[in-house]
PDB file of C-alpha atoms in Angstrom:
ATOM      1  CA  UNK A 645     135.949   1.182  70.544  1.00 49.00           C
ATOM      2  CA  UNK A 646     135.784   0.370  74.623  1.00 55.00           C
ATOM      3  CA  UNK A 647     132.786   1.626  76.699  1.00 62.00           C
ATOM      4  CA  UNK A 648     132.978   2.196  80.346  1.00 60.00           C
ATOM      5  CA  UNK A 649     130.495  -1.193  80.349  1.00 59.00           C
ATOM      6  CA  UNK A 650     132.757  -3.422  78.344  1.00 61.00           C
ATOM      7  CA  UNK A 651     135.438  -2.769  80.522  1.00 65.00           C
ATOM      8  CA  UNK A 652     133.232  -3.364  84.072  1.00 69.00           C
ATOM      9  CA  UNK A 653     134.480  -6.732  85.215  1.00 73.00           C
ATOM     10  CA  UNK A 654     131.353  -9.149  85.447  1.00 68.00           C
ATOM     11  CA  UNK A 655     131.954 -12.367  87.025  1.00 63.00           C
ATOM     12  CA  UNK A 656     132.347 -14.911  84.916  1.00 63.00           C
ATOM     13  CA  UNK A 657     130.359 -18.214  86.530  1.00 64.00           C
ATOM     14  CA  UNK A 658     131.383 -20.562  84.026  1.00 73.00           C
ATOM     15  CA  UNK A 659     134.382 -20.707  84.902  1.00 76.00           C
ATOM     16  CA  UNK A 660     135.641 -24.706  86.197  1.00 79.00           C
ATOM     17  CA  UNK A 661     136.307 -22.828  89.740  1.00 79.00           C
ATOM     18  CA  UNK A 662     133.208 -21.237  89.748  1.00 77.00           C
ATOM     19  CA  UNK A 663     130.863 -24.760  88.410  1.00 76.00           C
ATOM     20  CA  UNK A 664     133.716 -26.915  91.286  1.00 80.00           C
ATOM     21  CA  UNK A 665     132.725 -24.262  94.759  1.00 80.00           C
ATOM     22  CA  UNK A 666     130.750 -21.447  94.115  1.00 78.00           C
ATOM     23  CA  UNK A 667     127.708 -23.165  92.094  1.00 80.00           C
ATOM     24  CA  UNK A 668     126.067 -25.064  94.118  1.00 84.00           C
ATOM     25  CA  UNK A 669     122.875 -27.540  93.814  1.00 87.00           C
ATOM     26  CA  UNK A 670     120.182 -27.375  95.446  1.00 92.00           C
ATOM     27  CA  UNK A 671     118.902 -30.132  97.283  1.00 95.00           C
ATOM     28  CA  UNK A 672     116.522 -31.068  94.552  1.00 95.00           C
ATOM     29  CA  UNK A 673     118.951 -30.881  91.772  1.00 95.00           C
ATOM     30  CA  UNK A 674     120.865 -33.423  94.285  1.00 95.00           C
ATOM     31  CA  UNK A 675     117.850 -35.758  94.292  1.00 97.00           C
ATOM     32  CA  UNK A 676     117.475 -35.079  90.239  1.00 96.00           C
ATOM     33  CA  UNK A 677     121.142 -36.446  89.382  1.00 95.00           C
ATOM     34  CA  UNK A 678     121.736 -38.673  92.096  1.00 97.00           C
ATOM     35  CA  UNK A 679     118.604 -40.280  89.880  1.00 97.00           C
ATOM     36  CA  UNK A 680     120.480 -40.686  86.745  1.00 97.00           C
ATOM     37  CA  UNK A 681     123.596 -41.810  88.521  1.00 97.00           C
ATOM     38  CA  UNK A 682     122.026 -44.491  90.233  1.00 98.00           C
ATOM     39  CA  UNK A 683     119.369 -45.260  87.153  1.00 97.00           C
ATOM     40  CA  UNK A 684     123.217 -45.864  85.033  1.00 97.00           C
ATOM     41  CA  UNK A 685     124.835 -47.321  88.571  1.00 98.00           C
ATOM     42  CA  UNK A 686     121.777 -49.760  88.465  1.00 97.00           C
ATOM     43  CA  UNK A 687     121.722 -50.725  84.678  1.00 97.00           C
ATOM     44  CA  UNK A 688     125.139 -51.813  85.103  1.00 97.00           C
ATOM     45  CA  UNK A 689     124.715 -54.089  88.019  1.00 97.00           C
ATOM     46  CA  UNK A 690     121.539 -56.300  86.038  1.00 96.00           C
ATOM     47  CA  UNK A 691     124.777 -57.579  84.374  1.00 95.00           C
ATOM     48  CA  UNK A 692     126.156 -58.737  87.109  1.00 97.00           C
ATOM     49  CA  UNK A 693     122.852 -59.559  89.830  1.00 96.00           C
ATOM     50  CA  UNK A 694     121.640 -62.145  86.393  1.00 96.00           C
ATOM     51  CA  UNK A 695     125.041 -63.936  87.050  1.00 96.00           C
ATOM     52  CA  UNK A 696     124.429 -64.246  90.879  1.00 96.00           C
ATOM     53  CA  UNK A 697     121.074 -65.107  89.828  1.00 95.00           C
ATOM     54  CA  UNK A 698     122.308 -67.687  86.923  1.00 95.00           C
ATOM     55  CA  UNK A 699     124.662 -69.764  89.019  1.00 96.00           C
ATOM     56  CA  UNK A 700     122.398 -69.764  92.464  1.00 95.00           C
ATOM     57  CA  UNK A 701     119.744 -71.732  90.764  1.00 94.00           C
ATOM     58  CA  UNK A 702     122.497 -73.742  88.425  1.00 93.00           C
ATOM     59  CA  UNK A 703     122.266 -77.068  90.817  1.00 93.00           C
ATOM     60  CA  UNK A 704     123.364 -77.521  95.173  1.00 95.00           C
ATOM     61  CA  UNK A 705     127.001 -76.235  94.161  1.00 96.00           C
ATOM     62  CA  UNK A 706     127.041 -72.977  91.879  1.00 95.00           C
ATOM     63  CA  UNK A 707     123.996 -72.055  95.361  1.00 96.00           C
ATOM     64  CA  UNK A 708     126.752 -72.843  97.415  1.00 96.00           C
ATOM     65  CA  UNK A 709     129.945 -70.765  95.700  1.00 96.00           C
ATOM     66  CA  UNK A 710     127.264 -68.080  95.199  1.00 96.00           C
ATOM     67  CA  UNK A 711     126.416 -68.132  99.334  1.00 95.00           C
ATOM     68  CA  UNK A 712     130.345 -67.853  99.480  1.00 96.00           C
ATOM     69  CA  UNK A 713     130.804 -65.330  96.920  1.00 96.00           C
ATOM     70  CA  UNK A 714     128.407 -62.749  99.164  1.00 95.00           C
ATOM     71  CA  UNK A 715     129.678 -63.430 101.797  1.00 94.00           C
ATOM     72  CA  UNK A 716     132.822 -62.076 100.749  1.00 96.00           C
ATOM     73  CA  UNK A 717     134.004 -58.362 102.209  1.00 95.00           C
ATOM     74  CA  UNK A 718     134.318 -56.688  98.513  1.00 96.00           C
ATOM     75  CA  UNK A 719     130.769 -58.225  97.410  1.00 97.00           C
ATOM     76  CA  UNK A 720     129.412 -57.161 100.020  1.00 97.00           C
ATOM     77  CA  UNK A 721     130.142 -53.541  99.629  1.00 97.00           C
ATOM     78  CA  UNK A 722     129.317 -53.257  95.984  1.00 97.00           C
ATOM     79  CA  UNK A 723     126.162 -55.269  97.067  1.00 97.00           C
ATOM     80  CA  UNK A 724     126.012 -51.946  99.396  1.00 97.00           C
ATOM     81  CA  UNK A 725     126.338 -49.717  97.064  1.00 97.00           C
ATOM     82  CA  UNK A 726     123.821 -50.819  94.739  1.00 98.00           C
ATOM     83  CA  UNK A 727     121.390 -51.712  97.642  1.00 97.00           C
ATOM     84  CA  UNK A 728     121.845 -47.047  97.864  1.00 98.00           C
ATOM     85  CA  UNK A 729     121.442 -46.817  94.168  1.00 98.00           C
ATOM     86  CA  UNK A 730     117.811 -48.676  94.264  1.00 98.00           C
ATOM     87  CA  UNK A 731     117.555 -46.863  96.883  1.00 97.00           C
ATOM     88  CA  UNK A 732     117.824 -44.040  95.699  1.00 98.00           C
ATOM     89  CA  UNK A 733     116.150 -44.554  92.370  1.00 98.00           C
ATOM     90  CA  UNK A 734     113.533 -46.100  94.477  1.00 98.00           C
ATOM     91  CA  UNK A 735     112.191 -43.570  96.953  1.00 97.00           C
ATOM     92  CA  UNK A 736     113.711 -40.040  93.787  1.00 97.00           C
ATOM     93  CA  UNK A 737     110.807 -42.321  91.441  1.00 97.00           C
ATOM     94  CA  UNK A 738     107.540 -42.156  93.240  1.00 97.00           C
ATOM     95  CA  UNK A 739     108.701 -38.341  94.917  1.00 97.00           C
ATOM     96  CA  UNK A 740     109.143 -37.887  90.958  1.00 96.00           C
ATOM     97  CA  UNK A 741     105.461 -39.652  90.398  1.00 96.00           C
ATOM     98  CA  UNK A 742     104.438 -37.469  92.825  1.00 96.00           C
ATOM     99  CA  UNK A 743     105.634 -34.527  90.903  1.00 96.00           C
ATOM    100  CA  UNK A 744     104.476 -35.418  88.256  1.00 94.00           C
ATOM    101  CA  UNK A 745     100.442 -34.826  89.079  1.00 95.00           C
ATOM    102  CA  UNK A 746     101.029 -32.047  90.452  1.00 94.00           C
ATOM    103  CA  UNK A 747     101.951 -32.902  94.532  1.00 94.00           C
ATOM    104  CA  UNK A 748     104.322 -30.663  96.556  1.00 93.00           C
ATOM    105  CA  UNK A 749     105.900 -28.450  93.426  1.00 94.00           C
ATOM    106  CA  UNK A 750     106.343 -25.683  95.573  1.00 95.00           C
ATOM    107  CA  UNK A 751     109.501 -24.609  96.258  1.00 94.00           C
ATOM    108  CA  UNK A 752     109.183 -25.613 100.364  1.00 95.00           C
ATOM    109  CA  UNK A 753     107.295 -29.034  99.822  1.00 96.00           C
ATOM    110  CA  UNK A 754     109.820 -29.862  96.608  1.00 95.00           C
ATOM    111  CA  UNK A 755     113.094 -29.406  99.342  1.00 96.00           C
ATOM    112  CA  UNK A 756     111.058 -30.976 102.347  1.00 96.00           C
ATOM    113  CA  UNK A 757     110.805 -34.075  99.418  1.00 96.00           C
ATOM    114  CA  UNK A 758     114.153 -33.690  98.279  1.00 97.00           C
ATOM    115  CA  UNK A 759     116.093 -33.450 102.058  1.00 97.00           C
ATOM    116  CA  UNK A 760     113.828 -36.758 103.513  1.00 97.00           C
ATOM    117  CA  UNK A 761     114.354 -38.710  99.637  1.00 97.00           C
ATOM    118  CA  UNK A 762     117.664 -38.242 100.868  1.00 97.00           C
ATOM    119  CA  UNK A 763     117.919 -39.423 104.169  1.00 97.00           C
ATOM    120  CA  UNK A 764     114.795 -42.225 103.727  1.00 97.00           C
ATOM    121  CA  UNK A 765     117.696 -43.846 101.072  1.00 97.00           C
ATOM    122  CA  UNK A 766     120.362 -43.756 103.351  1.00 97.00           C
ATOM    123  CA  UNK A 767     118.428 -45.058 106.339  1.00 97.00           C
ATOM    124  CA  UNK A 768     117.270 -47.685 104.264  1.00 96.00           C
ATOM    125  CA  UNK A 769     120.321 -49.279 102.411  1.00 97.00           C
ATOM    126  CA  UNK A 770     122.357 -48.757 106.198  1.00 97.00           C
ATOM    127  CA  UNK A 771     118.817 -51.120 106.939  1.00 95.00           C
ATOM    128  CA  UNK A 772     120.308 -53.251 103.929  1.00 94.00           C
ATOM    129  CA  UNK A 773     123.910 -53.236 105.470  1.00 94.00           C
ATOM    130  CA  UNK A 774     122.708 -53.765 108.828  1.00 94.00           C
ATOM    131  CA  UNK A 775     121.252 -57.167 107.362  1.00 89.00           C
ATOM    132  CA  UNK A 776     124.264 -57.691 105.224  1.00 89.00           C
ATOM    133  CA  UNK A 777     126.478 -58.111 108.405  1.00 87.00           C
TER     134      UNK A 777
ATOM    135  CA  UNK B 906      93.981 -19.315  72.400  1.00 60.00           C
ATOM    136  CA  UNK B 907      96.873 -20.679  70.490  1.00 68.00           C
ATOM    137  CA  UNK B 908      96.321 -24.052  67.972  1.00 75.00           C
ATOM    138  CA  UNK B 909      99.331 -25.983  67.479  1.00 73.00           C
ATOM    139  CA  UNK B 910      99.455 -28.563  65.376  1.00 75.00           C
ATOM    140  CA  UNK B 911     101.683 -31.073  67.030  1.00 68.00           C
ATOM    141  CA  UNK B 912     103.313 -32.942  64.384  1.00 72.00           C
ATOM    142  CA  UNK B 913     105.728 -35.610  64.295  1.00 74.00           C
ATOM    143  CA  UNK B 914     106.509 -39.384  65.612  1.00 75.00           C
ATOM    144  CA  UNK B 915     104.544 -38.667  69.202  1.00 76.00           C
ATOM    145  CA  UNK B 916     106.847 -40.886  71.026  1.00 78.00           C
ATOM    146  CA  UNK B 917     107.920 -38.799  73.595  1.00 82.00           C
ATOM    147  CA  UNK B 918     104.417 -39.003  75.183  1.00 86.00           C
ATOM    148  CA  UNK B 919     104.514 -42.904  74.437  1.00 89.00           C
ATOM    149  CA  UNK B 920     107.962 -43.612  76.201  1.00 91.00           C
ATOM    150  CA  UNK B 921     107.660 -41.080  79.056  1.00 91.00           C
ATOM    151  CA  UNK B 922     104.076 -42.432  79.980  1.00 93.00           C
ATOM    152  CA  UNK B 923     106.216 -46.013  79.680  1.00 94.00           C
ATOM    153  CA  UNK B 924     108.773 -44.902  81.803  1.00 95.00           C
ATOM    154  CA  UNK B 925     106.148 -43.890  84.580  1.00 96.00           C
ATOM    155  CA  UNK B 926     103.989 -47.566  83.664  1.00 96.00           C
ATOM    156  CA  UNK B 927     107.334 -48.770  83.787  1.00 97.00           C
ATOM    157  CA  UNK B 928     107.881 -47.433  87.468  1.00 97.00           C
ATOM    158  CA  UNK B 929     105.110 -48.226  88.962  1.00 96.00           C
ATOM    159  CA  UNK B 930     105.567 -52.090  87.906  1.00 96.00           C
ATOM    160  CA  UNK B 931     109.100 -51.720  89.412  1.00 96.00           C
ATOM    161  CA  UNK B 932     108.413 -50.690  92.251  1.00 96.00           C
ATOM    162  CA  UNK B 933     105.721 -53.070  93.466  1.00 96.00           C
ATOM    163  CA  UNK B 934     107.663 -55.557  91.779  1.00 94.00           C
ATOM    164  CA  UNK B 935     110.475 -54.602  94.275  1.00 94.00           C
ATOM    165  CA  UNK B 936     108.824 -54.655  97.388  1.00 94.00           C
ATOM    166  CA  UNK B 937     106.829 -57.923  96.864  1.00 93.00           C
ATOM    167  CA  UNK B 938     110.266 -59.368  96.385  1.00 90.00           C
ATOM    168  CA  UNK B 939     111.499 -57.799  99.606  1.00 90.00           C
ATOM    169  CA  UNK B 940     108.910 -58.578 101.634  1.00 90.00           C
ATOM    170  CA  UNK B 941     109.678 -62.293 100.457  1.00 88.00           C
ATOM    171  CA  UNK B 942     112.686 -62.117 100.805  1.00 86.00           C
ATOM    172  CA  UNK B 943     112.401 -61.441 104.170  1.00 86.00           C
ATOM    173  CA  UNK B 944     109.432 -62.794 106.007  1.00 86.00           C
ATOM    174  CA  UNK B 945     111.025 -66.232 104.855  1.00 83.00           C
ATOM    175  CA  UNK B 946     113.553 -67.539 107.101  1.00 78.00           C
ATOM    176  CA  UNK B 947     117.216 -68.490 106.169  1.00 84.00           C
ATOM    177  CA  UNK B 948     117.051 -69.886 102.191  1.00 89.00           C
ATOM    178  CA  UNK B 949     118.769 -73.301 101.070  1.00 92.00           C
ATOM    179  CA  UNK B 950     119.215 -74.639  97.731  1.00 94.00           C
ATOM    180  CA  UNK B 951     115.764 -76.529  97.218  1.00 93.00           C
ATOM    181  CA  UNK B 952     113.613 -73.422  98.749  1.00 91.00           C
ATOM    182  CA  UNK B 953     115.296 -71.150  95.935  1.00 92.00           C
ATOM    183  CA  UNK B 954     115.231 -74.310  93.196  1.00 92.00           C
ATOM    184  CA  UNK B 955     111.283 -74.694  94.306  1.00 91.00           C
ATOM    185  CA  UNK B 956     110.340 -71.004  93.935  1.00 90.00           C
ATOM    186  CA  UNK B 957     110.866 -70.542  90.336  1.00 92.00           C
ATOM    187  CA  UNK B 958     110.251 -73.734  89.555  1.00 91.00           C
ATOM    188  CA  UNK B 959     106.347 -72.154  89.736  1.00 91.00           C
ATOM    189  CA  UNK B 960     104.978 -71.368  86.478  1.00 92.00           C
ATOM    190  CA  UNK B 961     103.013 -67.446  88.243  1.00 93.00           C
ATOM    191  CA  UNK B 962     106.366 -67.220  89.564  1.00 92.00           C
ATOM    192  CA  UNK B 963     108.661 -67.727  86.450  1.00 94.00           C
ATOM    193  CA  UNK B 964     105.580 -65.487  84.438  1.00 94.00           C
ATOM    194  CA  UNK B 965     106.486 -63.001  87.668  1.00 94.00           C
ATOM    195  CA  UNK B 966     109.887 -62.193  86.947  1.00 94.00           C
ATOM    196  CA  UNK B 967     109.941 -61.954  83.266  1.00 95.00           C
ATOM    197  CA  UNK B 968     107.530 -59.557  83.479  1.00 95.00           C
ATOM    198  CA  UNK B 969     109.325 -56.870  85.797  1.00 95.00           C
ATOM    199  CA  UNK B 970     112.146 -58.223  83.440  1.00 96.00           C
ATOM    200  CA  UNK B 971     110.562 -57.118  80.451  1.00 97.00           C
ATOM    201  CA  UNK B 972     109.621 -53.198  82.226  1.00 97.00           C
ATOM    202  CA  UNK B 973     112.787 -53.317  83.827  1.00 97.00           C
ATOM    203  CA  UNK B 974     113.354 -53.607  80.454  1.00 97.00           C
ATOM    204  CA  UNK B 975     111.673 -51.517  78.744  1.00 96.00           C
ATOM    205  CA  UNK B 976     112.392 -49.002  82.030  1.00 97.00           C
ATOM    206  CA  UNK B 977     115.840 -48.912  81.488  1.00 97.00           C
ATOM    207  CA  UNK B 978     116.304 -48.760  77.569  1.00 97.00           C
ATOM    208  CA  UNK B 979     114.316 -45.137  78.382  1.00 96.00           C
ATOM    209  CA  UNK B 980     116.482 -43.881  80.641  1.00 96.00           C
ATOM    210  CA  UNK B 981     120.226 -44.422  79.076  1.00 97.00           C
ATOM    211  CA  UNK B 982     118.773 -42.892  76.464  1.00 96.00           C
ATOM    212  CA  UNK B 983     117.578 -39.967  77.778  1.00 95.00           C
ATOM    213  CA  UNK B 984     121.470 -39.826  79.729  1.00 96.00           C
ATOM    214  CA  UNK B 985     122.861 -40.795  76.461  1.00 96.00           C
ATOM    215  CA  UNK B 986     120.718 -37.951  74.519  1.00 94.00           C
ATOM    216  CA  UNK B 987     121.835 -35.485  76.856  1.00 94.00           C
ATOM    217  CA  UNK B 988     124.975 -36.018  77.244  1.00 94.00           C
ATOM    218  CA  UNK B 989     126.473 -37.536  74.125  1.00 95.00           C
ATOM    219  CA  UNK B 990     126.905 -34.921  71.702  1.00 94.00           C
ATOM    220  CA  UNK B 991     129.046 -37.011  68.584  1.00 96.00           C
ATOM    221  CA  UNK B 992     126.003 -38.201  66.309  1.00 95.00           C
ATOM    222  CA  UNK B 993     127.832 -41.711  65.391  1.00 96.00           C
ATOM    223  CA  UNK B 994     128.910 -42.085  68.474  1.00 97.00           C
ATOM    224  CA  UNK B 995     125.114 -41.609  70.839  1.00 97.00           C
ATOM    225  CA  UNK B 996     123.322 -43.936  67.744  1.00 97.00           C
ATOM    226  CA  UNK B 997     126.357 -46.019  68.300  1.00 98.00           C
ATOM    227  CA  UNK B 998     125.755 -46.251  72.611  1.00 97.00           C
ATOM    228  CA  UNK B 999     122.085 -47.097  71.708  1.00 97.00           C
ATOM    229  CA  UNK B1000     123.029 -49.998  69.883  1.00 98.00           C
ATOM    230  CA  UNK B1001     125.369 -51.091  72.139  1.00 97.00           C
ATOM    231  CA  UNK B1002     123.065 -50.492  75.044  1.00 97.00           C
ATOM    232  CA  UNK B1003     119.244 -51.985  73.205  1.00 97.00           C
ATOM    233  CA  UNK B1004     121.708 -55.466  72.838  1.00 97.00           C
ATOM    234  CA  UNK B1005     122.958 -55.595  75.989  1.00 97.00           C
ATOM    235  CA  UNK B1006     119.444 -55.153  76.921  1.00 97.00           C
ATOM    236  CA  UNK B1007     118.038 -57.441  74.511  1.00 97.00           C
ATOM    237  CA  UNK B1008     120.823 -59.341  75.454  1.00 96.00           C
ATOM    238  CA  UNK B1009     119.785 -60.026  79.539  1.00 92.00           C
ATOM    239  CA  UNK B1010     115.466 -60.257  78.284  1.00 96.00           C
ATOM    240  CA  UNK B1011     117.052 -63.125  76.304  1.00 96.00           C
ATOM    241  CA  UNK B1012     119.337 -64.599  79.447  1.00 96.00           C
ATOM    242  CA  UNK B1013     116.801 -64.234  81.986  1.00 96.00           C
ATOM    243  CA  UNK B1014     114.153 -66.512  79.651  1.00 96.00           C
ATOM    244  CA  UNK B1015     117.286 -68.478  79.588  1.00 95.00           C
ATOM    245  CA  UNK B1016     117.671 -68.365  83.183  1.00 95.00           C
ATOM    246  CA  UNK B1017     113.934 -69.278  84.212  1.00 94.00           C
ATOM    247  CA  UNK B1018     113.008 -71.396  81.756  1.00 92.00           C
ATOM    248  CA  UNK B1019     116.961 -73.385  79.958  1.00 83.00           C
TER     249      UNK B1019
END
C-alpha cells in the first residue's frame, strides 16, 4: 500500500554527486582526513628517506651521489610533498593533542585552529621549498 | 550511576596512549634535528659521518626510530581497520605492514652500527 509519505521525493544525500558536490567537509574534517593521508604518505616515504640516509653514510661517493640525486627537480618535488605531509602531520598532531587535553574543543575555536593548521603547514612547506631551491 | 565492567584485552587504551607519547617523542626529536640542520653550515661528508659516529647520536636516532615504528604501526593499523573490510585481506596487510616496519627498524640498526 503506497502511502503519501512514501511518494514524497526525498533528498538522496548519499548519491555520488552528493558525495562529490553537495556534502562538504568542515575544515576540521579536512584537517582530520589530511592527517591520515599525510601519515600514510610518510609511512611510504620512510623507506625512501632511509635509503638516502643509508647511501649518504656509506662513503664519500655515496654522499656525493645523494647530493646530486637530491638536486634533481623530480626528487625536489617529491621532497616538497613529503615536507608538506610532515608539516601537516606535525601541526595537526599538536592540535589533536591539545584537543585531547580539552583545549579549544568548542566549534569556533576548533574551526579557527583547523584553519591555522592548514595555513601553518603550507607556510612551513613553503619555507622548506625556499631552502630547497 | 552506571557500573560498567570493562572486559577485553585493554590494548585500545594502551595503543591510544602510546600513539600520543610516541608523537611527543617524534615532535621533540624532529624539532631538534631540523634546528640542528638549520644551525649548521653546509654539510660535507666528514661532518655527516662524524655526526653519526657519536654513541649518543646513534642511540638518540634509534630511540626516534623505535618511537616512529610504534607510532606508524598504530596509525597504519587504524587506517586499515577503518577501510579494509574483508578479514583475510586486512590480516594480510597487517602482517605486511608489521614486516615492513620491522624491516626498517632492522635497516636503521644496520645503518647506525653496521
